[in-house]
Coordinates of C-alpha atoms and ligand atoms in Angstrom, one line a residue:
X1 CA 197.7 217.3 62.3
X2 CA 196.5 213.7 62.0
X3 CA 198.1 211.4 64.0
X4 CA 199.5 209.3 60.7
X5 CA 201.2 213.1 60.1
X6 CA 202.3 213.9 63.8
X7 CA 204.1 210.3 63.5
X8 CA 205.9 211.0 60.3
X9 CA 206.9 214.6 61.2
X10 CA 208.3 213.4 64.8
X11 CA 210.1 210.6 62.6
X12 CA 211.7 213.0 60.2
X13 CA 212.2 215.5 62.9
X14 CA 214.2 213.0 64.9
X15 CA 216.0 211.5 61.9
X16 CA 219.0 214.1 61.6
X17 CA 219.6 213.5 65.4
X18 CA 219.8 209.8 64.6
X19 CA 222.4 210.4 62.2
X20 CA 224.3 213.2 64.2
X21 CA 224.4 210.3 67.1
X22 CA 225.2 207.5 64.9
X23 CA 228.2 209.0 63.5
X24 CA 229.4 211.0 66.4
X25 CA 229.0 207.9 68.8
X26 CA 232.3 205.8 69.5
X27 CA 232.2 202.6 68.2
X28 CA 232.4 199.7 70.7
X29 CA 233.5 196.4 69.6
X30 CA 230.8 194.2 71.8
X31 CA 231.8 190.6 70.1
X32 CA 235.7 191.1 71.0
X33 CA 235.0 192.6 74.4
X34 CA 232.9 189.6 75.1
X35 CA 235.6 187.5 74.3
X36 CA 237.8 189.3 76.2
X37 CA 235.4 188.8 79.3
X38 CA 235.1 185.0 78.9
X39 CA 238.9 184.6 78.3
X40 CA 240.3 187.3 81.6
X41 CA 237.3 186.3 83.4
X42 CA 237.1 182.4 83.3
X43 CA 240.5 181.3 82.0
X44 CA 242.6 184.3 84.0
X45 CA 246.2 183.3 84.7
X46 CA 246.9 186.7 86.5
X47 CA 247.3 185.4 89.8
X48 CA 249.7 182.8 88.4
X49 CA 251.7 185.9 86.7
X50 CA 251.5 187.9 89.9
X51 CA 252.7 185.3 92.2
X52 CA 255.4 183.8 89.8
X53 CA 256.9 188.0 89.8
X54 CA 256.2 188.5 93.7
X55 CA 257.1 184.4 94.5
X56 CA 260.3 183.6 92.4
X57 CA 261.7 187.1 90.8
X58 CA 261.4 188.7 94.1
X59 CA 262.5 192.5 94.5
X60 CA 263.7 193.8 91.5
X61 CA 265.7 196.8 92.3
X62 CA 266.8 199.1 89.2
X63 CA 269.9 197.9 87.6
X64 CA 270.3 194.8 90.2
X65 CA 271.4 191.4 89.4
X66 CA 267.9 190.3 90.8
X67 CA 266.3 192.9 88.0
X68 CA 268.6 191.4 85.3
X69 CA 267.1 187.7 86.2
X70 CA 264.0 189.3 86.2
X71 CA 264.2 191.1 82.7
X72 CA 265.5 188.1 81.3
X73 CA 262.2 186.1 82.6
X74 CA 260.0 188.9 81.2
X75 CA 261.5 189.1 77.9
X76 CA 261.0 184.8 77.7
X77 CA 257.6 185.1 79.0
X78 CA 256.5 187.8 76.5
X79 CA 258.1 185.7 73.7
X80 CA 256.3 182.6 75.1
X81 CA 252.9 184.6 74.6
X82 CA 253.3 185.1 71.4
X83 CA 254.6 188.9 71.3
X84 CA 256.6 189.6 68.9
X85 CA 259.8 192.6 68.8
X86 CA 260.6 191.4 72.6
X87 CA 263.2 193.3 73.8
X88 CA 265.6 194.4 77.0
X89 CA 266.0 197.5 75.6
X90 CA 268.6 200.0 77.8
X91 CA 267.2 203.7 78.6
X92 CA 269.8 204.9 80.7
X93 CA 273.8 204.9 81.8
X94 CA 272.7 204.5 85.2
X95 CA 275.1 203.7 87.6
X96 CA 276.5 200.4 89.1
X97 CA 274.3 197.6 89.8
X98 CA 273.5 196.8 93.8
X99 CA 272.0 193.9 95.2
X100 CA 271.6 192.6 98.9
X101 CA 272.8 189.5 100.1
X102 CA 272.7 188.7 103.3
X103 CA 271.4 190.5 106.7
X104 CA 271.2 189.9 110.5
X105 CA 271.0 192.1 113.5
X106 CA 270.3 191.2 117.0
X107 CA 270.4 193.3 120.2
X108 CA 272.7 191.5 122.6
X109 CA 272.6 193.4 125.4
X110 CA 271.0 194.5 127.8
X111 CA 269.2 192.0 126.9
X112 CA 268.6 189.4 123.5
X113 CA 266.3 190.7 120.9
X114 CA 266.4 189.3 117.0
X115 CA 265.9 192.4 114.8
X116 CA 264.0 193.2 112.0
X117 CA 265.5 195.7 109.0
X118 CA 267.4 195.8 105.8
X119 CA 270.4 197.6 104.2
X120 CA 269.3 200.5 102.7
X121 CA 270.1 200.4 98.5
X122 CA 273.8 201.6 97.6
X123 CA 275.5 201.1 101.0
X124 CA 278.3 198.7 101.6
X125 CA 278.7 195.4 103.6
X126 CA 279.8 195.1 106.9
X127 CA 282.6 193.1 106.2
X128 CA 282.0 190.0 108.3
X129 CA 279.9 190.0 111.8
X130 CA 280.7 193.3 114.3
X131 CA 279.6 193.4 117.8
X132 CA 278.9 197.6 118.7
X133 CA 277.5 199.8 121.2
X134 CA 274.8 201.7 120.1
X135 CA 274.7 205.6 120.9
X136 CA 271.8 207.8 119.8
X137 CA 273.0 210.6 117.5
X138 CA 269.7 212.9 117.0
X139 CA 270.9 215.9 115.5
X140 CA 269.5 217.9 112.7
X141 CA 271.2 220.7 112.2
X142 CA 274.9 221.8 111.5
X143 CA 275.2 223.7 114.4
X144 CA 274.2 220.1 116.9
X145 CA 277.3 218.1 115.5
X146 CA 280.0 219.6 117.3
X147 CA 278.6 217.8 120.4
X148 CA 279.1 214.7 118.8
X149 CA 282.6 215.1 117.9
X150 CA 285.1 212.7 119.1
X151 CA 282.7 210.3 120.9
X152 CA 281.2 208.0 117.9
X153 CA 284.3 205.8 116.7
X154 CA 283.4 202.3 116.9
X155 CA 279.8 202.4 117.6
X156 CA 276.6 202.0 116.0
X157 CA 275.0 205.0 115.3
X158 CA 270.9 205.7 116.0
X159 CA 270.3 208.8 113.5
X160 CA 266.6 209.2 113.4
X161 CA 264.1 209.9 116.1
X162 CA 262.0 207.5 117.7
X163 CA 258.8 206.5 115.9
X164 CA 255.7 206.9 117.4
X165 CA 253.0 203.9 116.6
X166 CA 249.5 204.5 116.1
X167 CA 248.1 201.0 117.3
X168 CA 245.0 201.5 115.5
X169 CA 246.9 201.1 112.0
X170 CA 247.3 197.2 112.4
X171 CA 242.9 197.4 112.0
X172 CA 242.5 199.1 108.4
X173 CA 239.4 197.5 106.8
X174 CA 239.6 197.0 103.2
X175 CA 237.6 200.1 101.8
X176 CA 236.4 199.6 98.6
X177 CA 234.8 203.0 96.9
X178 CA 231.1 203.2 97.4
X179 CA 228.7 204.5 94.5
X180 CA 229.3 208.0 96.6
X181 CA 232.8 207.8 96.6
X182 CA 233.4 207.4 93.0
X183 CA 230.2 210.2 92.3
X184 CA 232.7 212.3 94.8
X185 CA 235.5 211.6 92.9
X186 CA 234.1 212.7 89.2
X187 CA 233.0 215.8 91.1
X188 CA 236.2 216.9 92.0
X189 CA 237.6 219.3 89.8
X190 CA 241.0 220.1 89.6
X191 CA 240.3 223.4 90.6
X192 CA 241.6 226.3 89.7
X193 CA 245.5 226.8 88.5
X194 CA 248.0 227.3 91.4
X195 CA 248.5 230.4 92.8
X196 CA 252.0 232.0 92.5
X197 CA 253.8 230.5 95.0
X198 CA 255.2 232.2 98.2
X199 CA 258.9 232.8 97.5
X200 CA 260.7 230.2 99.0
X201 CA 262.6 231.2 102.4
X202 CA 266.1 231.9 102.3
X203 CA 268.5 229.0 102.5
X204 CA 269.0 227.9 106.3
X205 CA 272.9 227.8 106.7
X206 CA 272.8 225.6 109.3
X207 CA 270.7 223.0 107.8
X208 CA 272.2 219.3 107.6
X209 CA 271.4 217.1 104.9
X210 CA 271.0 213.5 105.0
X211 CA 274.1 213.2 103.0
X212 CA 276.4 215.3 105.2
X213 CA 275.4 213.8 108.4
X214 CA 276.4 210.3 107.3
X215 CA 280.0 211.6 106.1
X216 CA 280.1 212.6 109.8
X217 CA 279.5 209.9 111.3
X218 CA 282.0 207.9 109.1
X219 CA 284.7 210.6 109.4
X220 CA 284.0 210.1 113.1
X221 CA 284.7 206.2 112.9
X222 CA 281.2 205.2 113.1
X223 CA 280.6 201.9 112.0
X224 CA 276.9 201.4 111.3
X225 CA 274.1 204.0 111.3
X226 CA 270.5 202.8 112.1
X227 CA 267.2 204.4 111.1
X228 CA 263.5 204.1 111.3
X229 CA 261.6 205.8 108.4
X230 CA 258.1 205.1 109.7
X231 CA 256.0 203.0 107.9
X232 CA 253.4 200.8 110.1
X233 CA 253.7 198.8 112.9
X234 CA 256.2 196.0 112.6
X235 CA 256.9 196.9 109.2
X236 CA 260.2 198.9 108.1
X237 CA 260.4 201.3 105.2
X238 CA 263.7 202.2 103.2
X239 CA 265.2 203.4 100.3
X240 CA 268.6 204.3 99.0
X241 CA 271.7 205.7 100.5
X242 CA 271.3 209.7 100.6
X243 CA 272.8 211.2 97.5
X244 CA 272.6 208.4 95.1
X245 CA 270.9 210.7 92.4
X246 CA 273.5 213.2 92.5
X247 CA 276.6 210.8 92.5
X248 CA 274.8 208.7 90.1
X249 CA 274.9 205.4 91.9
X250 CA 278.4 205.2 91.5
X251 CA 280.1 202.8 93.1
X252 CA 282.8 204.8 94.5
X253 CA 280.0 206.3 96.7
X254 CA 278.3 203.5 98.0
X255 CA 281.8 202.0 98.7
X256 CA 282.9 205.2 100.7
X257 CA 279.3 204.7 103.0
X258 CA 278.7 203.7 106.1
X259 CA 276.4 200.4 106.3
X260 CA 272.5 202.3 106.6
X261 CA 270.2 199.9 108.1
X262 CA 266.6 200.7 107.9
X263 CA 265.3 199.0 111.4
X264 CA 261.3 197.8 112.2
X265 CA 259.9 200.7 114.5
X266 CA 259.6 198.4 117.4
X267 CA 262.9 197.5 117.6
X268 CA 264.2 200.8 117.1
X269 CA 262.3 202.3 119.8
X270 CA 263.2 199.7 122.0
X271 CA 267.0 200.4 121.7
X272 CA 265.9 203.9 121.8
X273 CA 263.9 204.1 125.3
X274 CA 267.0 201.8 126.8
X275 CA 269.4 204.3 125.4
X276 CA 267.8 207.0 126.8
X277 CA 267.9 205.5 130.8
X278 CA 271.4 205.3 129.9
X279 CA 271.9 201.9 130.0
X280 CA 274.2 200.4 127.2
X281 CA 272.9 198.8 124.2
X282 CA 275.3 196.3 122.5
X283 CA 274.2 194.7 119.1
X284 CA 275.9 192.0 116.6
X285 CA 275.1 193.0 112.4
X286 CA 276.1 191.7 109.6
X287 CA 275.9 193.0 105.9
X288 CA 276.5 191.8 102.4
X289 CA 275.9 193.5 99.4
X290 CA 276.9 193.0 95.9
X291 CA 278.7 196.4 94.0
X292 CA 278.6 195.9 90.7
X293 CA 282.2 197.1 89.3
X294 CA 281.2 199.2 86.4
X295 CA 278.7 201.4 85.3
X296 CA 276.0 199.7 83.4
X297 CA 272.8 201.1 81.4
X298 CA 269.1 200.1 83.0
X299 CA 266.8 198.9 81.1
X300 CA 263.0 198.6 80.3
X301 CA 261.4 195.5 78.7
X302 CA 258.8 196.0 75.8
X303 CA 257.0 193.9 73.5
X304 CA 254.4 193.7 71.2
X305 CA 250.9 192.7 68.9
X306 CA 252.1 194.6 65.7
X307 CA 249.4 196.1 64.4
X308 CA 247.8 195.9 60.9
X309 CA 246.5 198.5 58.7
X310 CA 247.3 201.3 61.0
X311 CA 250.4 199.3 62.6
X312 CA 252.5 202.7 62.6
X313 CA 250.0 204.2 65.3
X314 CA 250.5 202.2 69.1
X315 CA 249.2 202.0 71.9
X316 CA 250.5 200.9 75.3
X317 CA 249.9 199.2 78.4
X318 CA 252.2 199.4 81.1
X319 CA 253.8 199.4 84.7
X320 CA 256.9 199.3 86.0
X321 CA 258.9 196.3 86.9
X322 CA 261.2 198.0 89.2
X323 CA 260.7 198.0 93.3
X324 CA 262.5 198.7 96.3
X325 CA 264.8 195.9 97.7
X326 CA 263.0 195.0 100.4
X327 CA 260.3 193.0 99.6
X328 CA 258.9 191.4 96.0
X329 CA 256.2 194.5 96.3
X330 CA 253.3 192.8 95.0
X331 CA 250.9 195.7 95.2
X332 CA 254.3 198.2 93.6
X333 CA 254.1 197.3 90.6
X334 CA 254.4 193.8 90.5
X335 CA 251.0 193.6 90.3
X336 CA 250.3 196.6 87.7
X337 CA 253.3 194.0 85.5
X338 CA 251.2 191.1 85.7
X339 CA 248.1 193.1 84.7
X340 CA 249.5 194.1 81.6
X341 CA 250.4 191.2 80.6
X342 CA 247.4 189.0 81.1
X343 CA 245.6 191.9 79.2
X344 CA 248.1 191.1 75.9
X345 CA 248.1 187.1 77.0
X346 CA 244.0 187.7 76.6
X347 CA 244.3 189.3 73.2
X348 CA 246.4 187.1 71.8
X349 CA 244.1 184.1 73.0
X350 CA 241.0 185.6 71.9
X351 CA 242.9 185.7 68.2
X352 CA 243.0 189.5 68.2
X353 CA 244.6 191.0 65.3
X354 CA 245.1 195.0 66.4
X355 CA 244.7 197.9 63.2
X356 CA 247.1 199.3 65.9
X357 CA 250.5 197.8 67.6
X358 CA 249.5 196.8 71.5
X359 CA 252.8 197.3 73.1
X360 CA 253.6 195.7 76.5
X361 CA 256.2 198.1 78.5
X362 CA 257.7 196.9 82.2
X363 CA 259.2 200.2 82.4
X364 CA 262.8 200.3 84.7
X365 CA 263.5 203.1 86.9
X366 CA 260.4 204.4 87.7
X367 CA 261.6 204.2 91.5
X368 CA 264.4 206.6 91.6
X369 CA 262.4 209.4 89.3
X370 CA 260.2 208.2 86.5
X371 CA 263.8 207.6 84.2
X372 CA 262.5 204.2 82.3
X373 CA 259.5 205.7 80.6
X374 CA 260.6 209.0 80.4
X375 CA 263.6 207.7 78.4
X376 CA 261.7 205.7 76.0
X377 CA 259.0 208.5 75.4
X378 CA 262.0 210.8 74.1
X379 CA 263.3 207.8 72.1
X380 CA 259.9 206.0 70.6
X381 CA 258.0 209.8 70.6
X382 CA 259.9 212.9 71.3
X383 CA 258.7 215.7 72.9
X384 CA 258.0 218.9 71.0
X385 CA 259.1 220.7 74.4
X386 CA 262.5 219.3 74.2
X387 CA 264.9 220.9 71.4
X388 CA 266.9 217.8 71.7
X389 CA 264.3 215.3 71.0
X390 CA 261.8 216.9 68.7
X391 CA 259.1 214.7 67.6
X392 CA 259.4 212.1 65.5
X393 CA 256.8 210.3 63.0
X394 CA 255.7 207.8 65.5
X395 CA 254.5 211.3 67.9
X396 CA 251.7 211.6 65.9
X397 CA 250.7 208.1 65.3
X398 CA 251.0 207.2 69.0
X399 CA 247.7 206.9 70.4
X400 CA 247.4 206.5 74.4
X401 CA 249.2 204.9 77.0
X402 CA 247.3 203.0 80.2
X403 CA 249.1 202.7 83.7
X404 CA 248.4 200.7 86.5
X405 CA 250.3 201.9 89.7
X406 CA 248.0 202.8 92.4
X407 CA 248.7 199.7 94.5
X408 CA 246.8 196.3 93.4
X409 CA 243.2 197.3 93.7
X410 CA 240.1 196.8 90.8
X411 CA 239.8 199.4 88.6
X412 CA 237.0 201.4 89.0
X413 CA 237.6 204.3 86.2
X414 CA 239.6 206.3 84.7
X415 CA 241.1 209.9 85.2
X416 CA 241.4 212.0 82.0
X417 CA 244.6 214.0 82.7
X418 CA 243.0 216.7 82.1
X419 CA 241.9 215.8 78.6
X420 CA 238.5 216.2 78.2
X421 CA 238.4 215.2 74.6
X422 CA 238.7 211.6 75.6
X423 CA 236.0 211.7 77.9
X424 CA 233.8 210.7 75.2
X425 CA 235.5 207.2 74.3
X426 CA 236.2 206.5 77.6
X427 CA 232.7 206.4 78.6
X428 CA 231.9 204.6 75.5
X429 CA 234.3 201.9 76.5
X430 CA 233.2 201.5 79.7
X431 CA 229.8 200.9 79.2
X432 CA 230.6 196.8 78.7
X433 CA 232.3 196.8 81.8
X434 CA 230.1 198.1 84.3
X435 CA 229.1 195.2 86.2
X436 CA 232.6 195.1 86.6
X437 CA 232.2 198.0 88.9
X438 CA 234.5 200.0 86.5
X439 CA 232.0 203.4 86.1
X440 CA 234.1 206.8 87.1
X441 CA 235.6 209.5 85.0
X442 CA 237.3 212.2 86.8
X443 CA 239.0 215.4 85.2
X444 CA 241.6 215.1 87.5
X445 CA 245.2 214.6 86.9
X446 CA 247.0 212.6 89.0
X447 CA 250.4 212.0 89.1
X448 CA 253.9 209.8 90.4
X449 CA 254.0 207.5 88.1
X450 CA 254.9 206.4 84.4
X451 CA 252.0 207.9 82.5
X452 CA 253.0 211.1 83.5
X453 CA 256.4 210.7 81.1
X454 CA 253.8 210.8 78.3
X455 CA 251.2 212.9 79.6
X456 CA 254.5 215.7 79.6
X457 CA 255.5 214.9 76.4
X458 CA 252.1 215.7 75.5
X459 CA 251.2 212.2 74.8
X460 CA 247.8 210.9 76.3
X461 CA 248.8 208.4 78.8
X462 CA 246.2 207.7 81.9
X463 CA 246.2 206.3 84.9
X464 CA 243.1 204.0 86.6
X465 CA 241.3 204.8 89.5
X466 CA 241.4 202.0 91.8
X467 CA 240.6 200.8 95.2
X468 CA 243.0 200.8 97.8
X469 CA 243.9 197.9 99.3
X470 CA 245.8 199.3 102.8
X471 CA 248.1 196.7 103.6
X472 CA 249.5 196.8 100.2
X473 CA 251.4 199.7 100.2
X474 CA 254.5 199.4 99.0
X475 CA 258.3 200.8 99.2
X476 CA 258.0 198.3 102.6
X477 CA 259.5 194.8 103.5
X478 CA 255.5 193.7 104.1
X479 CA 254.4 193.6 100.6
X480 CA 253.8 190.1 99.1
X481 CA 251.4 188.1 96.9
X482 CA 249.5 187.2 100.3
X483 CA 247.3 190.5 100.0
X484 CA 246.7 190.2 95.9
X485 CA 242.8 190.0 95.2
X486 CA 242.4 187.4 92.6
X487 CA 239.1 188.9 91.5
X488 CA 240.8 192.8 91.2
X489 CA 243.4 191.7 89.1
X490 CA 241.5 189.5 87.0
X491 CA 239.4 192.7 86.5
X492 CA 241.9 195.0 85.5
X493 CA 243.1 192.9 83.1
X494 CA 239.9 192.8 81.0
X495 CA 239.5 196.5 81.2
X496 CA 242.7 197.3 80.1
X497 CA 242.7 194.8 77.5
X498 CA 239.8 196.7 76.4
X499 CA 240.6 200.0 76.6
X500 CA 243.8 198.6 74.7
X501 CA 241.9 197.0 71.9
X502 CA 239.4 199.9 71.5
X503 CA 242.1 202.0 71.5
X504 CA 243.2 199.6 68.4
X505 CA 240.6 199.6 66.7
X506 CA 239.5 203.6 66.7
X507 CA 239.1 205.4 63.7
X508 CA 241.1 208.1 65.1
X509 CA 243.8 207.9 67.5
X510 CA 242.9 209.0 71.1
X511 CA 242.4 212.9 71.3
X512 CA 245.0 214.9 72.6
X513 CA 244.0 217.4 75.1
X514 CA 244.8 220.2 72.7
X515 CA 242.8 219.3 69.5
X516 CA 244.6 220.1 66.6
Ligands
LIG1 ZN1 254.8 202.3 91.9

């Protein structure tokens, strides 16, 4: 063969791979992801999003007065965007609605010592100052409260056991993911399905839950019950009252409570270690919280970029707006909110017009058990698993859902959920954003938060992989805007304005992990 011939052949021998890659490759939109570069990247208002959430909503416990405000905001700021179908849309007769008003503790004896803590969510007030001893009460089991009988009326109970400190947990370097990290992470399979599990033991008789120990110490005239949940150093962690799911957040319940107060670990320990040498421990707390009267229904806040030609289909961007009460928890979700909606502030500045609606959800109750978006997915979507909510049209129009909710950290990639058809566009998509340090795919399937409501509906909804940021962890009274990195967030916003656009703009709506 000549060389004129060998050129020709290898030309026509590599022409029906061209075409195989040309129409087999996902498209990427390069002149709208550039725009959406220039606009998250040098006009960003994250941080202004962010800190107005964290700064002036605050905490935003489910079904609060403080989440009403806060829904309220959302909805006008949506609206102020320019998206359109804004709504406070209710997913849920929840309970009664609880917010904290006021708090103080102090030890006053042996010796003066201010405390640190909060109420823990659905307890009662105090009803004005009390002055108490403090006993320790450390029993776990049934078969320990007898001991206890007769000797707690009119004190303060301590119900947990001390915490022990690691010092070296104030020092936690922020640890971004190297290049080996992330290659470690797209190497980690999800392995192989679970084994059967071991039959669970038999019931213990004499175990005491949470629940029953605190109706003890109330039907033994208690009048305050302290606790340290761990956390870090000088931080306190807490949650809700024990039993709240299964009474439903009534009111009723948190009425007939003891005051919980979740205590700093220092402090705790400190009353703890006096307690113990048997000297007396007197302390002065105070308590208000706001019972709402009624049963209400929580709510999640959407709104939207309706699409165009294939306006039926959506996709969605996402976190939830919902915290614990004890701190704005910038890093849980507040941050993952204002993500989402920068990315839809950027789209709609950049003059994008969607084939696909680009729905903005601030998903409620996501706290208590994943109830805001697992609502609306049985609304919006159905579930073909649930007999009452089959699918509806928009199931099979819906084309992916993106979550941020892995603290506040830069995205770095994506996990597939186990849906390896997507691999494929995601890697497509991700190509523009590289120097962005957004370049892993893993198979694996993580879960604990709101793109798992879809992913079980059988839905594609992912979840980022993203750096972790240690301080920010939330569910804790330390989590404010102060630890928010500007140049993560600002990040995040352009990739999941992209993934939201490409998404858009597809041919075909994302693949579902079964291809039908
Ligand atoms: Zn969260």
């Amino acid at each position: 063969m000549n060389a004129r011939r060998k050129a020709l052949a290898a030309a026509l021998g590599a022409l029906p791979l061209l075409l195989f890659a040309q129409s087999e490759s996902p498209k990427v939109d390069y002149a709208t992801i550039a725009k959406i570069r220039e606009e998250g990247l040098q006009r960003s208002q994250v941080m202004d999003l962010a800190g107005y959430m964290a700064d002036v909503l605050g905490p935003r416990l489910t079904l609060s007065e403080d989440m009403k405000r806060a829904q309220a905001w959302a909805k006008d700021k949506m609206a102020a965007l320019g998206l359109e179908n804004v709504a406070v849309e209710p997913f849920m007769d929840y309970g009664v609605s609880w917010d904290m008003e006021f708090f103080s503790l102090h030890m006053l004896e042996p010796d003066y010592q201010p405390m640190v803590g909060f109420p823990l969510a659905h307890t009662p007030g105090t009803n004005g100052p009390l002055t108490l001893p403090a006993v320790i009460v450390d029993v776990q089991a049934k078969s320990g409260l007898a001991a206890f009988k007769g000797k707690l009326k009119g004190q303060a109970v301590l119900a947990s056991p001390p915490l022990a400190i690691d010092p070296n947990a104030l020092n936690q370097p922020v640890n971004r993911y190297t290049d080996e990290d992330l290659r470690k992470i797209e190497e980690t399979l999800p392995g192989p399905p679970r084994r059967p599990a071991i039959p669970p033991a038999p019931p213990n008789p004499d175990l005491l839950r949470p629940e029953e120990k605190m109706a003890f110490f109330k039907a033994e005239g208690a009048l305050a019950v302290f606790q340290c949940e761990g956390g870090r150093p000088g931080a306190v962690r807490g949650f809700a009252r024990p039993g709240t799911r299964d009474d439903k957040w009534s009111r009723e319940a948190t009425l007939a409570s003891l005051p919980i107060i979740a205590v700093n670990p220092e402090h705790y320990n400190r009353m703890y270690r006096i307690l113990r040498r048997s000297i007396p421990v007197k302390v002065r707390v105070e308590v208000r919280n706001r019972v709402g009267e009624k049963n209400e229904w929580a709510s999640n806040v959407v709104g939207e970029i309706p699409g165009t030609d294939l306006k039926d289909g959506v996709v969605i961007v996402g976190a939830h707006f919902d915290t614990w009460h004890a701190s704005p928890n910038a890093s849980d979700d507040t941050a993952g909110c204002a993500v989402a909606l920068e990315a839809a502030r950027i789209l709609k500045a950049v003059g994008a017009k969607p084939r696909r609606t680009i729905r903005v959800a601030f998903w409620g109750g996501e706290e208590q058990g994943i109830f805001g978006s697992r609502e609306y997915v049985l609304r919006h979507f159905g579930d073909p698993k649930d007999p009452k909510n089959p699918p509806k049209p928009a199931y099979e129009k819906f084309s992916a859902y993106f979550n941020q909710d892995y603290g506040a950290g830069a995205f770095r990639g994506i996990h597939l959920q186990g849906n390896e058809h997507a691999r494929r566009l995601f890697a497509a998509w991700a190509e523009p954003l590289r120097d962005l340090g957004f370049t892993a795919i893993s198979a694996q399937s993580p879960g604990s938060t709101d793109h798992v409501s879809f992913d079980r509906a059988g839905l594609p909804g992912f979840q980022f992989i993203q750096d972790r940021i240690p301080w920010t962890a939330g569910h804790m009274n330390l989590d404010f805007f102060d630890t928010l990195q500007a140049e993560d967030l600002m990040k995040n916003a352009v990739i999941m304005a992209v993934f939201a656009w490409q998404a858009a703009q597809d041919e075909e709506r994302v693949p579902r992990k079964t291809l039908k």
